[in-house]
Amino acid sequence: MNRTHTMGAVALAALLLATGAFYLGRKTAQPADTSMAAPATADGRKVLYWHDPMVPGQRFDKPGKSPFMDMQLAPVYADSATGASGSGEEQGVKISPSVQQNLGIRYASVRRAETSASFDAVGSVQFYERLSVAVQTRVAGYVEHLSVRAPMERVRKGQALATVFAPEWLGPQNELLALKRSGVSSDLIAAARERMRAMSIPADLVRRSEETGTAQARYVLAAPADGVVVELGVREGVAVTPGMTLFRIAGLEKVWAVVEIPEAQAVHLARGQKVRASLQADASQSFDGTLDEILPEVNAATRTLKARFEVDNRSGKLVPGMLLRLQVAGAGATRLVVSAEAVIRTGKRAVVIVRKADGAFEPRDVSLGADLGDDIAVVSGLAEGDQVVASGQFLIDSEARLRSVLGNMAAPAASPTTGTSAPAATVHKAEGKVESVAPDGITISHGPVATLKWPAMTMGFAKATPEAFPDIKPGDTVRFEFREGGPTGYELVSVQRVNNPQQGAKP
């Protein structure tokens, strides 16, 4: 039914407090056996079951007093707008097209789509540790000159890092030079050279000593590879000892992109998997990479695993600390998908509202698969081509609740002894102003209805035929009669203009 926001908010708040449960898809605790339902009433309407409108999930196979409220159970008829099929679950509600338009209901189709396990992730750039090298000295001495004086300086392979003076190298070299001058056998000279090799005296330093005839104790340490000096362990004039690390150089030809990946996605990854990385700050700059390793450790707080992706950086544009957006490609598959906004998650269940062929709505439990962004995979519960409500689910729920309770206010009490109900054709009278006119009904802002104990409100009333009341226009002040029935719950019997009763239309 079409109502003003004020009426809907007040009524809905009262109903939510009264029912205290989600109406759509609510399981019944004791479903009625429809085979035991009462026969057709005197007016020919078949009763499916009885229920308490304040607790709509509970069904009873015979009339009587509600165990929940101080009121009689209300019958639910086979031709009712909220009728059920006896399956043990609420089957939904029928709503007229004009009310659906006012509620802003949108639909989506369940379809099959080509999907993949690919996903996007953001990772930070780190040094590729396999390209890291250490520069050490194997002799005691001191740094006579330092060429690289600050960490994070870029160096090229062969570039001078420092000049080391090693006094211990003078003795062996002088001994070799003396043996050569004395003309001893070649075996003694070879033994002297082996001794200097054991003391880690560089070969080019020995050669220079032999060429000049003077012992050499100064040696230039050169960078063994291109990269960045990430560790500087000495200063100029500092004494060094064997095994001391003077420099640590990290290569930049490759870098690691370290990403935290949820457990559900990590299980689909494999080493060597290709990725495409782009700068978070500039998506136009992209790089190729592969999955290097998934670290065998789970973050207990976030339930994620760390994955290291090896990214090509021969251009040298990537430096540690930068953010990369990685597109991880996965295997493709055809899956049944539905719009993610159509799914209502209750914590224990996932529910969608399905539009049936007859236009009625019914809730349906579904089992969900992977989240695909705007869509979500469906494992069971839906079939290809099903129409589901993508927007307005809770408004349909509110409409169903409000109609159920208003219908109970108007319905005469059932007799618990005879199991029959009084005729539901009571005619009610009211006055009001016509708000809108549609082929299937008229919306009227009316005053209180004493016979139903209704306050003033705006609501829609159904017309028996689209041609009924042709002279009634929006803005008319009318006196009208209505009764229970029709697709919206109440149907107009007569409508007359108050200012000109002779023009009143007949149904």
Short mmCIF file of N, CA, C and O in Angstrom, two decimals, residues 25 32 152 223 227 282 315 367 371 377 462:
data_model
loop_
_atom_site.label_atom_id
_atom_site.label_comp_id
_atom_site.label_asym_id
_atom_site.label_seq_id
_atom_site.Cartn_x
_atom_site.Cartn_y
_atom_site.Cartn_z
N GLY A 25 11.39 -14.85 5.07
CA GLY A 25 12.12 -16.10 5.14
C GLY A 25 12.17 -16.70 6.52
O GLY A 25 13.00 -17.53 6.82
N ALA A 32 1.98 -25.84 10.15
CA ALA A 32 0.68 -26.48 10.12
C ALA A 32 0.59 -27.50 9.01
O ALA A 32 1.19 -27.35 7.97
N MET A 152 72.38 4.63 1.47
CA MET A 152 71.39 4.78 0.41
C MET A 152 71.94 5.47 -0.83
O MET A 152 71.17 5.92 -1.69
N ALA A 223 82.91 -1.87 -5.61
CA ALA A 223 81.54 -2.42 -5.52
C ALA A 223 81.44 -3.66 -6.39
O ALA A 223 81.75 -3.60 -7.59
N GLY A 227 73.80 -1.24 -7.34
CA GLY A 227 72.78 -1.24 -6.30
C GLY A 227 72.84 -0.01 -5.43
O GLY A 227 73.32 1.05 -5.84
N ASP A 282 50.64 6.34 -9.92
CA ASP A 282 50.57 6.58 -11.36
C ASP A 282 50.29 5.25 -12.06
O ASP A 282 51.20 4.47 -12.34
N SER A 315 64.23 -0.73 -15.00
CA SER A 315 64.14 0.70 -15.24
C SER A 315 64.59 1.51 -14.03
O SER A 315 64.88 2.71 -14.16
N SER A 367 23.10 -20.42 -0.74
CA SER A 367 24.49 -20.67 -0.36
C SER A 367 25.38 -19.89 -1.32
O SER A 367 25.21 -20.01 -2.53
N ASP A 371 33.17 -13.84 -3.58
CA ASP A 371 32.75 -12.46 -3.81
C ASP A 371 33.45 -11.96 -5.07
O ASP A 371 34.67 -11.98 -5.17
N ALA A 377 28.98 -15.15 -6.36
CA ALA A 377 28.66 -16.47 -6.90
C ALA A 377 27.63 -17.17 -6.01
O ALA A 377 27.65 -17.03 -4.78
N ALA A 462 -7.85 -0.16 -3.59
CA ALA A 462 -7.96 -0.79 -4.91
C ALA A 462 -9.30 -0.45 -5.55
O ALA A 462 -10.29 -0.15 -4.86
#
